[in-house]
Coordinates of C-alpha atoms and ligand atoms in Angstrom, one line a residue:
M7 CA 5.6 18.0 -2.9
T8 CA 6.2 15.6 -5.8
T9 CA 3.8 12.7 -6.0
Y10 CA 5.5 9.6 -7.4
S11 CA 3.3 7.3 -9.5
L12 CA 3.8 3.5 -9.1
L13 CA 2.0 0.7 -10.9
I14 CA 2.0 -2.5 -8.8
L15 CA 1.6 -5.8 -10.7
P16 CA 1.7 -8.5 -8.0
G17 CA 1.2 -11.4 -10.6
D18 CA 1.1 -15.0 -9.4
G19 CA 2.2 -17.3 -6.6
I20 CA 4.0 -15.4 -3.8
G21 CA 3.8 -12.2 -5.8
P22 CA 0.7 -10.9 -4.1
E23 CA 1.9 -11.7 -0.6
V24 CA 5.3 -10.1 -0.9
M25 CA 3.7 -7.1 -2.5
T26 CA 1.5 -6.7 0.6
E27 CA 4.7 -6.2 2.6
V28 CA 6.0 -3.7 0.1
R29 CA 2.9 -1.7 0.6
K30 CA 3.7 -1.5 4.3
V31 CA 7.1 -0.1 3.4
I32 CA 5.6 2.4 1.1
G33 CA 3.2 3.4 3.9
W34 CA 6.2 3.8 6.2
F35 CA 7.9 6.2 3.8
E36 CA 4.7 8.2 3.5
A37 CA 4.2 8.4 7.3
N38 CA 7.8 9.0 8.3
K39 CA 9.7 10.5 5.4
G40 CA 7.1 12.8 3.8
L41 CA 7.1 11.0 0.5
K42 CA 3.9 10.7 -1.5
F43 CA 3.0 7.9 -3.8
D44 CA 0.1 7.5 -6.2
V45 CA -0.1 3.7 -6.2
S46 CA -2.3 1.7 -8.7
E47 CA -2.6 -2.0 -9.0
D48 CA -3.3 -4.3 -11.9
L49 CA -3.0 -7.9 -13.3
V50 CA -0.1 -9.6 -15.0
G51 CA 0.7 -13.2 -15.8
G52 CA -1.6 -16.0 -14.9
A53 CA -3.7 -13.7 -12.8
A54 CA -4.4 -11.6 -15.9
Y55 CA -5.0 -14.7 -18.0
D56 CA -7.7 -15.9 -15.6
V57 CA -9.6 -12.6 -16.1
H58 CA -8.7 -11.5 -19.6
G59 CA -7.5 -14.7 -21.4
I60 CA -4.2 -13.0 -22.0
P61 CA -1.2 -12.4 -19.7
L62 CA -1.2 -8.6 -20.1
S63 CA -4.1 -6.5 -21.3
D64 CA -3.6 -3.5 -23.6
A65 CA -5.0 -1.2 -20.9
T66 CA -2.4 -2.5 -18.3
M67 CA 0.4 -2.1 -20.9
Q68 CA -0.8 1.5 -21.5
K69 CA -0.7 2.3 -17.7
A70 CA 2.8 0.8 -17.5
Q71 CA 3.9 3.2 -20.1
E72 CA 2.6 6.2 -18.2
V73 CA 3.8 5.7 -14.6
D74 CA 7.1 6.7 -13.1
A75 CA 7.8 3.1 -12.3
V76 CA 6.3 -0.4 -12.4
L77 CA 6.9 -2.9 -9.5
L78 CA 6.2 -6.5 -10.5
G79 CA 5.9 -9.5 -8.2
A80 CA 6.3 -12.7 -10.1
V81 CA 4.6 -14.6 -12.9
G82 CA 3.8 -18.3 -13.7
G83 CA 2.7 -21.4 -11.9
P84 CA 1.9 -25.1 -12.6
K85 CA -1.8 -24.1 -13.4
Y86 CA -0.5 -22.3 -16.5
D87 CA 2.2 -24.8 -17.7
N88 CA 0.1 -26.2 -20.5
L89 CA -1.2 -23.0 -22.0
D90 CA -0.4 -22.1 -25.5
F91 CA 3.0 -20.4 -25.7
S92 CA 1.5 -17.1 -26.9
V93 CA -0.5 -16.7 -23.7
K94 CA 1.8 -18.1 -21.1
P95 CA 2.3 -15.9 -18.1
E96 CA 5.9 -15.2 -19.1
R97 CA 4.7 -13.5 -22.3
G98 CA 3.2 -10.7 -20.2
L99 CA 6.5 -10.0 -18.6
L100 CA 8.4 -10.1 -21.9
R101 CA 5.8 -7.8 -23.5
L102 CA 6.4 -5.2 -20.7
R103 CA 10.1 -5.4 -21.2
K104 CA 9.9 -5.1 -24.9
E105 CA 7.3 -2.4 -25.3
M106 CA 8.7 -0.3 -22.6
D107 CA 12.1 -0.8 -24.2
L108 CA 13.8 -1.7 -20.9
F109 CA 17.1 -2.6 -22.4
A110 CA 19.3 -2.5 -19.3
N111 CA 18.5 -5.1 -16.6
L112 CA 20.5 -4.4 -13.4
R113 CA 20.9 -7.5 -11.2
P114 CA 23.1 -6.8 -8.2
A115 CA 24.4 -9.8 -6.3
Q116 CA 25.5 -8.8 -2.8
C117 CA 26.2 -11.3 -0.1
F118 CA 24.4 -10.4 3.1
D119 CA 26.6 -11.3 6.0
A120 CA 23.8 -13.3 7.7
L121 CA 23.6 -15.4 4.6
A122 CA 27.2 -16.1 3.8
D123 CA 27.0 -19.6 5.4
F124 CA 23.9 -20.4 3.2
S125 CA 25.9 -20.0 0.0
S126 CA 26.9 -23.2 -1.7
L127 CA 30.4 -21.8 -1.8
K128 CA 32.7 -21.3 1.2
R129 CA 32.2 -18.1 3.3
D130 CA 35.7 -16.8 2.5
V131 CA 34.9 -16.9 -1.3
V132 CA 31.6 -15.0 -1.0
A133 CA 31.8 -12.8 2.1
G134 CA 31.5 -9.2 1.1
L135 CA 30.6 -10.1 -2.5
D136 CA 29.2 -7.1 -4.4
I137 CA 28.8 -7.5 -8.1
L138 CA 26.4 -6.0 -10.6
I139 CA 25.3 -7.9 -13.7
V140 CA 23.9 -5.7 -16.5
R141 CA 21.9 -7.9 -18.8
E142 CA 20.7 -6.7 -22.2
L143 CA 16.9 -7.3 -21.9
T144 CA 15.1 -6.4 -25.2
S145 CA 16.9 -8.2 -27.9
G146 CA 19.1 -11.2 -28.7
V147 CA 17.7 -14.7 -28.9
Y148 CA 14.7 -13.8 -26.8
F149 CA 13.2 -11.7 -29.5
G150 CA 15.2 -12.3 -32.7
Q151 CA 13.4 -13.3 -36.0
P152 CA 13.0 -15.8 -37.6
R153 CA 11.7 -18.0 -34.8
G154 CA 9.2 -20.8 -34.5
I155 CA 8.6 -24.5 -34.9
S156 CA 7.9 -25.9 -38.4
E157 CA 7.9 -29.1 -40.4
D158 CA 11.3 -30.1 -41.6
N159 CA 12.3 -32.8 -44.0
T160 CA 16.0 -32.3 -44.4
P161 CA 17.8 -35.6 -44.9
G162 CA 17.8 -37.7 -41.8
N163 CA 14.8 -35.7 -40.4
E164 CA 12.0 -36.8 -42.8
G165 CA 8.6 -36.1 -41.3
G166 CA 10.3 -34.3 -38.4
R167 CA 10.2 -30.7 -37.2
V168 CA 12.7 -27.9 -36.6
G169 CA 12.8 -25.3 -33.8
V170 CA 14.4 -22.0 -34.7
N171 CA 15.4 -19.0 -32.6
T172 CA 17.7 -16.2 -33.8
Q173 CA 20.5 -14.5 -31.9
R174 CA 20.6 -11.0 -33.3
Y175 CA 22.2 -7.8 -32.1
T176 CA 22.7 -4.4 -33.7
S177 CA 25.5 -2.0 -32.9
G178 CA 23.0 0.4 -31.4
E179 CA 21.6 -2.2 -29.1
I180 CA 25.0 -3.2 -27.9
R181 CA 26.3 0.3 -27.5
R182 CA 23.4 1.5 -25.3
V183 CA 23.6 -1.3 -22.8
A184 CA 27.4 -0.9 -22.8
R185 CA 27.0 2.7 -21.9
A186 CA 24.7 1.8 -19.1
A187 CA 27.3 -0.6 -17.7
F188 CA 30.1 1.9 -17.9
E189 CA 28.0 4.6 -16.2
L190 CA 27.2 2.3 -13.4
A191 CA 30.8 1.1 -13.1
R192 CA 31.9 4.8 -12.6
K193 CA 29.7 4.9 -9.5
R194 CA 31.2 1.7 -8.2
N195 CA 34.7 0.3 -8.6
N196 CA 35.2 1.4 -12.2
R197 CA 35.6 -2.0 -13.8
V198 CA 33.5 -3.7 -16.5
C199 CA 33.9 -7.2 -17.7
S200 CA 32.0 -7.9 -20.9
M201 CA 30.9 -11.5 -21.6
E202 CA 30.0 -13.2 -25.0
K203 CA 31.0 -16.2 -27.1
A204 CA 33.1 -14.3 -29.7
N205 CA 34.9 -17.6 -30.4
V206 CA 31.8 -19.2 -31.9
M207 CA 29.2 -16.5 -32.7
E208 CA 29.3 -13.6 -35.1
S209 CA 27.0 -11.7 -32.8
G210 CA 29.6 -12.3 -30.1
I211 CA 32.3 -10.8 -32.3
L212 CA 30.2 -7.7 -32.9
W213 CA 29.3 -7.5 -29.2
R214 CA 33.0 -7.5 -28.2
E215 CA 33.9 -4.9 -30.9
E216 CA 31.1 -2.5 -30.0
V217 CA 31.7 -2.7 -26.3
Q218 CA 35.4 -2.0 -27.0
W219 CA 34.4 1.0 -29.2
V220 CA 32.2 2.5 -26.5
H221 CA 35.0 2.1 -24.1
D222 CA 37.7 3.6 -26.3
N223 CA 35.6 6.5 -27.4
E224 CA 33.6 7.4 -24.4
Y225 CA 34.7 5.6 -21.2
A226 CA 38.5 5.1 -21.5
D227 CA 38.8 5.9 -17.8
V228 CA 36.9 2.6 -16.9
E229 CA 38.8 -0.6 -16.9
L230 CA 37.4 -3.0 -19.5
T231 CA 38.0 -6.7 -19.9
H232 CA 36.4 -9.4 -22.1
M233 CA 35.6 -13.0 -21.3
Y234 CA 33.9 -15.8 -23.0
A235 CA 30.6 -16.5 -21.2
D236 CA 31.4 -20.1 -20.4
N237 CA 34.7 -19.0 -18.7
G238 CA 32.7 -16.3 -17.0
A239 CA 30.4 -18.9 -15.5
M240 CA 33.4 -20.8 -14.2
Q241 CA 35.1 -17.6 -12.8
L242 CA 31.8 -16.7 -11.1
V243 CA 32.0 -19.8 -9.0
R244 CA 35.8 -19.9 -8.7
N245 CA 36.4 -16.3 -7.6
P246 CA 33.3 -14.1 -7.9
R247 CA 34.9 -11.1 -6.1
Q248 CA 37.2 -10.5 -9.1
F249 CA 34.2 -8.8 -10.8
D250 CA 32.7 -5.4 -10.4
V251 CA 30.2 -4.9 -13.3
I252 CA 29.5 -7.6 -15.8
V253 CA 27.7 -6.7 -19.0
T254 CA 26.3 -9.4 -21.2
D255 CA 23.5 -10.3 -23.6
N256 CA 19.9 -11.4 -22.8
L257 CA 20.4 -15.2 -22.7
F258 CA 23.9 -15.3 -21.1
G259 CA 22.6 -12.7 -18.6
D260 CA 19.6 -14.8 -17.7
I261 CA 21.9 -17.7 -16.9
L262 CA 24.8 -15.9 -15.3
S263 CA 22.6 -13.8 -13.1
D264 CA 21.0 -16.9 -11.6
A265 CA 24.4 -18.4 -10.9
A266 CA 25.6 -15.1 -9.4
A267 CA 22.4 -14.9 -7.3
M268 CA 23.0 -18.3 -5.8
L269 CA 26.4 -17.3 -4.7
T270 CA 24.8 -14.9 -2.2
G271 CA 23.0 -17.8 -0.4
S272 CA 19.5 -17.3 -1.8
L273 CA 17.9 -16.3 -5.1
G274 CA 15.1 -15.2 -2.9
M275 CA 16.8 -12.1 -1.6
L276 CA 17.8 -10.3 -4.7
P277 CA 16.1 -7.3 -6.5
S278 CA 16.4 -6.2 -10.0
A279 CA 15.8 -3.0 -12.1
S280 CA 15.0 -2.9 -15.8
L281 CA 15.7 0.5 -17.2
G282 CA 15.0 2.2 -20.5
A283 CA 15.5 5.6 -22.1
P284 CA 14.9 8.8 -20.1
M285 CA 11.3 10.0 -19.9
A286 CA 10.1 13.6 -19.9
N287 CA 11.0 13.9 -16.1
G288 CA 14.6 12.9 -16.9
R289 CA 14.3 9.6 -15.1
P290 CA 14.5 6.3 -17.0
K291 CA 11.4 4.3 -18.0
A292 CA 11.6 1.5 -15.4
M293 CA 10.3 -1.7 -14.0
Y294 CA 11.5 -3.3 -10.8
E295 CA 11.1 -7.0 -9.9
P296 CA 12.6 -9.5 -7.5
V297 CA 14.9 -12.0 -9.2
H298 CA 12.9 -14.9 -7.5
G299 CA 10.0 -16.6 -9.3
S300 CA 6.4 -17.2 -8.2
A301 CA 7.4 -20.1 -5.8
P302 CA 4.1 -21.9 -6.1
D303 CA 5.2 -24.5 -3.6
I304 CA 5.1 -22.0 -0.8
A305 CA 2.6 -19.5 -2.1
G306 CA -0.2 -18.5 0.3
Q307 CA 1.5 -19.9 3.4
G308 CA 3.0 -16.7 4.8
K309 CA 6.5 -18.1 4.4
A310 CA 7.7 -16.1 1.4
N311 CA 10.5 -13.7 2.3
P312 CA 9.6 -10.2 0.9
I313 CA 13.1 -8.8 1.0
A314 CA 13.8 -9.1 -2.7
C315 CA 10.6 -7.2 -3.5
I316 CA 11.3 -4.6 -0.9
L317 CA 14.8 -4.1 -2.2
S318 CA 13.3 -3.8 -5.7
F319 CA 11.3 -0.9 -4.4
A320 CA 14.5 0.5 -2.9
M321 CA 16.0 0.4 -6.4
A322 CA 12.9 2.3 -7.6
L323 CA 13.6 5.0 -4.9
R324 CA 17.1 5.3 -6.3
Y325 CA 16.6 5.2 -10.1
S326 CA 13.0 6.4 -10.6
Y327 CA 12.3 8.7 -7.7
N328 CA 15.7 10.2 -7.1
E329 CA 15.5 9.3 -3.4
G330 CA 18.9 7.7 -3.1
D331 CA 19.2 8.5 0.6
N332 CA 16.0 6.8 1.4
A333 CA 16.9 3.8 -0.8
A334 CA 20.1 3.4 1.2
L335 CA 18.2 3.7 4.5
W336 CA 15.9 0.8 3.6
K337 CA 18.7 -1.3 2.3
A338 CA 20.6 -0.9 5.6
R339 CA 17.5 -2.0 7.4
S340 CA 17.0 -5.0 5.2
R341 CA 20.6 -6.1 5.8
K342 CA 19.9 -6.5 9.5
C343 CA 17.0 -8.9 8.9
S344 CA 17.4 -12.7 9.4
P345 CA 17.3 -14.8 6.2
T346 CA 13.9 -16.3 7.0
A347 CA 12.0 -13.5 8.7
C348 CA 11.8 -9.8 8.2
A349 CA 9.2 -7.4 9.4
P350 CA 9.5 -3.8 8.3
A351 CA 11.5 -1.9 11.0
T352 CA 10.0 1.2 12.5
Ligands
IPM411 C1 14.2 -13.8 -15.5 C2 13.3 -14.9 -15.9 C3 12.6 -14.6 -17.2 C4 13.6 -14.6 -18.3 C5 11.4 -15.6 -17.5 C6 10.4 -15.7 -16.4 C7 10.8 -15.2 -18.8 O1 14.0 -16.1 -15.9 O2 13.7 -12.7 -15.4 O3 15.4 -14.1 -15.4 O4 14.0 -15.6 -18.8 O5 14.1 -13.5 -18.6
MG412 MG1 16.0 -16.0 -15.3

């Protein structure tokens, strides 16, 4: 029988408590479905900073590179807000994404029926919503050089400073995430909408041209449309069900996926998968994490809903462990839970 390796990084805030619930789900699969997991656990974010003085140790990074999948809880909290930028909890997360080269971030936004009335939009706009945002995760303004804060004495700013970040995309980076989006669309409703700001950014022009190239040369069977990201934001709150798969860059994807998540009634219920190139076993290098943050205001009170983290594990079953049937099984069970309480079903 195959043993699947899993590195659990609970992180900060509600991370450890939601992960405790995921461990019960893993135990359930071992006891009832004959799956076998080799689970190890380590530190990330503020929890790693407290012990090592950095938000991700080299040893943990190395482990993450070797396992079939990483499951991360959440990072950050008020205790770490004033740390130097280079050791902030978020840097640990960004290092994992970058060094594992997890370029395709899948953020599904599905509206659970029980939650449709919790959405800030009307039930008839969001009921049955099922969209997938594919966010580029390893490039763009998050990582582009040059970056930094320096002194600046340009006229009108004498004695002042300047903050610089660089939006930068290569053809290769755009094409690989576009391919991921088209592949996923083929398994869904066969439609991709690509979002950028080609009206003001050269990187947006390149984005549009390269996505179109991949479509015309490799995925002509999939319907492709393009939209400026600001219009995309508006369309997401106007009529979100018009979308199937949305592919977009790192920063627009960060923002649009939060908006899409909220359509479903709660950011706290959604999983995500970050996938890279195939490993020797043919499965993609992968990290799974709930879309929600560390929620320090409710941490340690037993109130945190673990569904997003459990569904992230379900995504691991599908994409890393080739256990699609078992992933669907758990997803069906989670859908029956109430929005505020969910115990693993037996
Ligand atoms: C996300 C988060 C992260 C991001 C933060 C925690 C660095 O907002 O995963 O969407 O900006 O990518
Ligand atoms: Mg975000």
